[in-house]
């Protein structure tokens, strides 16, 4: 029986589904059906979570830590995260009360956006969210759902996908509320240098003093430990003049290979940071409360005892970045720059638009490219359209997999491209 009067709420019905999640799930389903699909879609390290982190959770579970916990997290985790933000990232005035743990960085981002952005009142302009693009597919939908209006700042391969301070200055208006930064970048694999970020910080500081007093920065640093191109990671929240305006998002998913655990956190500074963290706790307290009780014990362990594991994985990613770039640079019409951080290659494949695949598929977009190579050569990639801007000319390749898989996948990509007419 169907009733076409029944409808999903407009704000969700119009929400763009995550294309990264969609292609990852499709590849999984095809593999379950017995197809030899090579997955390069998931932004997920292939390593197992370090044993010492698992043991802490097992011990907590066995010790009966199975009850509700304080919404922002247990005391030990908040203290360990505040110490990390202070000592590793140089964020001034970040105390345990400036930290809240959420169910993954995506959840942190979601709750943070709802605490920082308002739906416009009738007749009032929307709050603007400045987003250098291409960027991770979830920022725009989440910020828009919270009431923000996205102002895209285009970047290109030629600028290393970096927004210049001048571009930022031009994008800022009296309605600017949030600047979202992500370095190292998903999907570009590139980074801002400390000098770039200091220059961006200066623009933020000037704008906040003059035309945009409500401007804040949301700095997503979830890939900070996966860097290998000679660029040092820098936290914009460490700049004292703007520290109180910066919310830093991070989590354990990528650095510690813990995507399924769902641990993300934010850190902030000063009086506004305290008010923000309290607001996050109020919203999260009406949403999901604490994260799974017995995984808190793993947070201080990961942050203080796993440097060797992080280094082992970092070195593997460095080698894979090298291999992926070497293989891509030999494929005609595929323009790539070598990643310096995270684990993504983001080559421009638009030279092939207008062609037809061996299987007869017309390739006029990144989406059609990815659909065809998945169907014909069993390689799962992510089309670049939803990353914004020039992303529509690009495909994302997550090289968080073995060298053997990278070589096999690049063989298939070369074969697919070779068959385009
Ligand atoms: N930020 C970026 C840039 C990401 O790529 C991801 C991966 N999904 C996240 C945040 C969130 O990761 P998680 O929710 O697993 O912590
Ligand atoms: N961040 C990862 C990716 O971009 C995981 C999937 C998601 O949450 O988007 O693939």
XYZ file of C-alpha atoms and ligand atoms in Angstrom:
447
model
C 0.000 0.000 0.000
C 1.386 3.422 -0.811
C 0.317 6.850 0.319
C 1.793 9.634 -1.750
C 0.706 12.221 0.842
C 3.486 10.957 3.102
C 6.695 12.920 2.737
C 10.170 13.233 4.165
C 11.031 16.626 5.692
C 12.169 19.058 2.984
C 15.491 19.871 4.609
C 16.461 16.181 4.520
C 14.779 15.311 1.232
C 16.892 18.001 -0.426
C 20.147 16.982 1.296
C 22.904 15.756 -1.051
C 23.931 12.214 -0.057
C 27.662 11.691 0.543
C 29.199 10.530 -2.752
C 32.266 9.122 -0.970
C 30.060 6.938 1.186
C 27.865 6.021 -1.823
C 30.730 4.762 -4.029
C 32.364 2.966 -1.074
C 29.106 1.145 -0.323
C 28.548 0.256 -3.980
C 32.027 -1.274 -4.209
C 31.356 -3.294 -1.035
C 28.060 -4.626 -2.410
C 29.695 -5.611 -5.720
C 32.464 -7.419 -3.800
C 29.839 -9.270 -1.736
C 28.358 -10.480 -5.026
C 31.744 -12.021 -5.847
C 33.058 -9.338 -8.234
C 36.787 -8.560 -7.998
C 36.284 -4.836 -7.404
C 39.365 -2.835 -6.399
C 38.316 -0.182 -3.913
C 39.911 3.275 -4.065
C 36.781 5.092 -2.930
C 36.886 4.882 0.854
C 38.847 7.495 2.760
C 39.852 4.838 5.225
C 43.295 3.517 6.219
C 43.648 -0.224 5.523
C 45.730 -0.898 8.661
C 44.335 -2.571 11.739
C 43.887 -0.403 14.852
C 47.024 -0.763 17.040
C 46.604 -3.557 19.634
C 47.336 -1.332 22.630
C 44.346 0.872 21.689
C 42.079 -2.161 21.329
C 43.284 -3.563 24.665
C 42.321 -0.368 26.512
C 38.741 -0.710 25.221
C 38.609 -4.430 26.027
C 39.828 -3.743 29.567
C 37.246 -0.969 30.033
C 34.468 -3.232 28.778
C 35.545 -6.028 31.098
C 35.753 -3.558 33.997
C 32.081 -2.773 33.444
C 32.406 0.698 31.910
C 29.114 0.254 30.145
C 26.991 3.096 31.495
C 26.153 6.654 30.457
C 29.050 9.071 30.706
C 29.272 12.882 30.809
C 28.146 14.214 27.404
C 31.401 16.020 26.472
C 33.528 13.004 27.435
C 35.285 11.566 30.471
C 37.815 13.665 32.397
C 40.875 11.667 31.278
C 40.072 11.938 27.546
C 39.301 15.639 27.685
C 42.547 16.235 29.590
C 44.577 14.141 27.119
C 43.066 16.009 24.147
C 43.627 19.446 25.749
C 47.258 18.459 26.413
C 47.629 17.362 22.773
C 46.156 20.628 21.467
C 48.409 22.634 23.790
C 51.674 20.767 23.321
C 51.458 19.458 19.742
C 49.384 22.156 18.097
C 50.410 25.154 20.192
C 46.814 26.280 20.769
C 46.890 28.773 23.650
C 44.342 28.547 26.448
C 42.856 25.185 25.459
C 41.810 23.531 28.740
C 39.859 20.252 29.182
C 36.712 22.439 29.376
C 37.441 23.580 25.810
C 37.246 20.000 24.519
C 34.240 17.878 23.573
C 34.339 14.361 22.176
C 31.765 13.388 19.536
C 30.982 10.295 17.466
C 33.563 10.970 14.739
C 34.916 14.132 13.169
C 31.825 14.290 10.976
C 29.633 14.414 14.061
C 31.909 17.100 15.572
C 31.512 19.131 12.389
C 27.751 18.646 12.355
C 27.240 19.679 15.975
C 29.708 22.578 15.627
C 27.944 23.962 12.540
C 24.600 23.854 14.337
C 26.117 25.740 17.274
C 27.709 28.410 15.078
C 25.254 29.034 12.236
C 21.742 30.441 12.412
C 18.893 30.097 9.939
C 18.356 33.624 8.563
C 15.359 35.530 9.984
C 12.916 36.804 7.319
C 14.471 39.796 5.556
C 17.918 39.164 6.988
C 20.895 37.989 4.932
C 22.125 34.431 5.448
C 25.327 33.805 7.346
C 28.107 33.083 4.891
C 30.421 30.100 5.051
C 33.624 30.574 3.079
C 34.761 27.303 1.579
C 37.869 26.948 -0.579
C 36.993 24.298 -3.189
C 37.512 21.525 -4.148
C 36.986 20.251 -0.622
C 35.490 17.336 1.287
C 31.931 16.593 0.186
C 30.338 16.910 3.623
C 31.165 20.503 4.555
C 28.668 22.256 2.286
C 25.630 20.020 2.976
C 26.211 20.122 6.736
C 26.785 23.901 6.849
C 23.756 24.545 4.625
C 21.552 22.311 6.738
C 22.533 24.459 9.728
C 21.443 27.606 7.861
C 24.706 28.802 6.303
C 25.117 30.048 2.751
C 28.180 28.640 1.009
C 30.587 31.073 -0.617
C 32.971 28.998 -2.714
C 36.529 30.199 -3.266
C 37.889 28.394 -6.322
C 41.366 26.852 -6.250
C 43.145 24.918 -9.007
C 45.903 22.388 -9.586
C 48.169 25.289 -10.554
C 47.894 26.928 -7.135
C 48.365 23.550 -5.409
C 44.648 23.831 -4.515
C 45.472 26.636 -2.055
C 43.346 29.733 -1.539
C 45.465 32.889 -1.503
C 45.099 35.492 1.273
C 43.920 37.914 -1.432
C 41.156 35.528 -2.524
C 40.047 35.243 1.086
C 40.055 39.019 1.541
C 37.776 39.365 -1.491
C 35.385 36.673 -0.239
C 34.833 38.248 3.202
C 31.710 40.393 3.701
C 29.890 41.732 6.771
C 27.839 38.507 6.655
C 30.853 36.197 6.818
C 30.484 33.837 9.752
C 32.669 30.809 9.125
C 35.799 29.971 7.154
C 36.263 26.214 6.797
C 39.846 25.061 6.281
C 41.098 21.511 5.772
C 44.839 20.956 5.653
C 46.039 18.367 4.682
C 43.187 18.307 2.224
C 40.626 15.700 1.332
C 40.362 15.314 -1.692
C 43.371 17.281 -3.002
C 46.165 15.668 -0.957
C 47.784 19.094 -0.662
C 48.591 21.303 2.314
C 48.873 24.932 3.298
C 52.352 25.895 4.506
C 52.720 27.532 7.938
C 53.406 30.812 6.075
C 50.185 30.436 4.033
C 48.190 29.903 7.208
C 49.820 32.807 9.008
C 48.905 35.053 6.066
C 45.337 33.707 6.102
C 45.231 34.270 9.874
C 46.244 37.878 9.346
C 43.370 38.407 6.893
C 40.955 36.861 9.411
C 42.270 39.062 12.200
C 41.971 42.243 10.101
C 38.497 41.358 8.851
C 37.301 40.542 12.363
C 38.480 43.974 13.539
C 36.772 45.735 10.628
C 34.023 44.363 8.423
C 33.342 40.861 9.755
C 33.228 40.916 13.566
C 31.470 37.539 13.739
C 33.965 35.654 11.607
C 35.174 32.301 12.964
C 37.465 29.616 11.555
C 36.696 25.905 11.596
C 39.981 24.113 11.011
C 39.624 20.414 10.211
C 43.009 18.855 10.934
C 42.020 15.193 10.851
C 44.902 14.332 8.471
C 47.555 16.279 10.422
C 49.684 13.206 11.153
C 49.631 11.892 7.579
C 52.166 14.303 6.049
C 55.178 13.339 3.962
C 55.870 15.995 1.342
C 58.190 18.236 3.343
C 55.450 20.695 4.384
C 55.064 21.028 8.146
C 51.551 20.809 9.573
C 50.495 24.046 11.247
C 47.406 24.777 13.348
C 45.832 28.134 12.588
C 44.382 28.065 16.127
C 47.928 28.570 17.455
C 47.978 32.184 16.202
C 47.354 34.102 19.451
C 45.564 37.049 17.780
C 42.786 34.802 16.425
C 42.951 31.767 18.749
C 39.570 32.527 20.347
C 37.990 32.595 16.865
C 39.284 29.176 15.831
C 37.571 25.860 16.447
C 39.883 22.937 15.656
C 38.345 19.619 14.629
C 40.264 16.384 14.808
C 39.668 12.715 15.544
C 41.246 9.293 15.748
C 39.840 7.824 12.501
C 42.713 8.510 10.157
C 45.937 8.796 12.204
C 45.240 5.680 14.277
C 43.240 3.704 11.713
C 40.060 3.831 13.807
C 37.349 4.812 11.315
C 34.782 2.397 12.725
C 35.257 3.463 16.339
C 33.695 6.882 15.722
C 35.839 9.206 17.807
C 36.095 12.881 16.872
C 36.724 15.962 18.965
C 36.914 19.735 18.912
C 39.191 22.070 20.793
C 38.955 25.812 21.210
C 40.289 28.666 23.285
C 39.316 31.540 25.545
C 35.893 32.708 26.717
C 34.158 32.110 23.407
C 35.691 28.630 23.211
C 34.180 27.799 26.606
C 30.745 29.069 25.576
C 31.015 27.148 22.287
C 31.961 23.883 24.024
C 29.064 24.261 26.458
C 26.705 24.831 23.514
C 28.071 21.719 21.793
C 27.371 19.726 24.980
C 23.795 21.047 25.182
C 23.068 20.079 21.571
C 24.852 16.736 21.814
C 23.002 16.093 25.084
C 19.757 16.261 23.118
C 21.171 14.220 20.271
C 23.448 11.336 21.205
C 24.860 12.134 24.694
C 28.277 10.510 25.210
C 30.099 8.324 22.680
C 30.341 4.586 23.451
C 31.407 4.468 27.105
C 34.136 1.831 26.938
C 36.097 3.418 24.096
C 37.021 6.567 26.025
C 39.898 4.699 27.686
C 41.487 4.244 24.259
C 41.752 7.995 23.616
C 44.626 8.849 26.012
C 46.359 5.628 24.945
C 46.191 6.565 21.246
C 47.283 10.137 21.856
C 50.231 9.355 24.113
C 51.433 5.826 23.391
C 51.146 5.195 19.649
C 53.721 7.442 18.015
C 55.563 4.417 16.554
C 52.394 3.069 14.937
C 51.537 6.476 13.519
C 55.047 6.727 12.056
C 54.862 3.232 10.527
C 51.585 4.125 8.794
C 52.856 7.555 7.731
C 55.850 5.979 5.999
C 53.587 3.524 4.187
C 51.360 6.391 2.982
C 54.446 8.284 1.796
C 55.507 5.306 -0.321
C 52.003 4.859 -1.691
C 51.772 8.553 -2.620
C 55.014 8.169 -4.554
C 53.857 4.995 -6.314
C 50.406 6.350 -7.185
C 51.874 9.537 -8.617
C 54.523 7.637 -10.602
C 51.868 5.392 -12.131
C 49.413 8.236 -12.849
C 52.075 10.350 -14.516
C 52.470 7.635 -17.181
C 48.774 7.561 -18.112
C 48.013 9.891 -21.041
C 45.540 12.702 -20.363
C 45.675 12.265 -16.573
C 47.124 15.321 -14.821
C 48.164 14.762 -11.232
C 50.234 16.536 -8.597
C 51.988 14.419 -6.009
C 50.211 14.403 -2.655
C 52.024 15.910 0.330
C 49.474 14.858 2.935
C 46.366 12.709 3.604
C 46.034 9.698 1.269
C 44.357 10.965 -1.856
C 45.373 11.596 -5.448
C 43.036 13.949 -7.282
C 43.990 13.913 -10.962
C 42.316 15.968 -13.684
C 40.884 13.575 -16.284
C 38.886 16.120 -18.291
C 41.139 15.588 -21.321
C 39.104 12.407 -21.832
C 35.662 14.002 -21.682
C 33.826 13.642 -24.985
C 35.181 10.118 -25.574
C 33.477 6.713 -25.449
C 34.645 3.714 -23.417
C 35.307 0.224 -24.779
C 31.969 -0.837 -23.305
C 30.187 1.969 -25.181
C 29.681 4.445 -22.308
C 29.842 8.148 -23.147
C 32.316 9.939 -20.875
C 31.285 13.573 -20.514
C 31.898 14.035 -16.803
C 33.872 12.732 -13.847
C 30.741 10.887 -12.721
C 30.415 9.119 -16.084
C 34.139 8.301 -15.970
C 33.746 6.700 -12.521
C 30.529 4.866 -13.422
C 32.134 3.386 -16.538
C 35.408 2.281 -14.931
C 33.468 0.700 -12.054
C 31.174 -1.209 -14.418
C 33.772 -2.185 -17.022
C 37.096 -2.498 -15.184
C 35.879 -3.015 -11.605
C 37.735 -0.050 -10.109
C 35.915 2.063 -7.505
C 36.937 5.738 -7.537
C 35.062 8.866 -6.464
C 33.908 11.411 -9.070
C 34.988 14.962 -8.260
C 31.790 16.964 -8.873
C 30.615 17.027 -5.253
C 33.978 18.306 -4.013
C 33.069 21.592 -5.717
C 34.776 23.987 -8.125
C 37.186 22.424 -10.608
C 36.557 19.085 -8.882
C 34.139 18.352 -11.719
C 37.204 17.674 -13.909
C 38.826 15.363 -11.365
C 38.543 11.884 -9.900
C 39.588 10.981 -6.358
C 41.795 7.967 -5.762
C 42.216 6.947 -2.129
C 45.561 5.139 -1.958
C 44.985 3.837 1.564
C 45.644 0.311 0.337
C 48.577 -2.008 -0.460
C 51.174 -1.301 -3.158
C 49.955 -4.445 -4.877
C 46.400 -3.098 -5.059
C 47.649 0.300 -6.238
C 49.608 -1.358 -9.052
C 46.639 -3.525 -10.063
C 44.279 -0.543 -9.946
C 46.618 1.655 -11.972
C 46.955 -1.165 -14.564
C 43.166 -1.196 -14.872
C 42.958 2.609 -15.015
C 45.590 2.643 -17.793
C 43.646 -0.049 -19.636
C 40.370 1.872 -19.286
C 41.938 5.140 -20.463
C 43.711 3.293 -23.307
C 40.320 2.013 -24.477
C 38.692 5.479 -24.657
C 37.988 6.566 -28.218
N 37.136 15.552 7.806
C 37.636 15.080 6.663
C 38.362 16.016 5.770
C 37.466 13.752 6.307
O 37.970 13.278 5.175
C 36.755 12.902 7.174
C 36.556 11.458 6.757
N 35.267 11.086 6.703
C 36.255 13.451 8.357
C 36.451 14.777 8.643
C 35.463 12.688 9.362
O 35.985 11.475 9.738
P 35.357 10.698 10.947
O 33.928 11.060 11.034
O 35.580 9.257 10.642
O 36.127 11.128 12.162
N 36.232 10.994 4.774
C 36.192 9.752 4.089
C 36.074 10.003 2.614
O 36.075 11.130 2.194
C 35.160 8.773 4.595
C 33.796 8.862 3.982
C 33.113 10.116 4.405
O 32.767 10.193 5.567
O 33.037 10.992 3.559
O 35.994 9.079 1.871
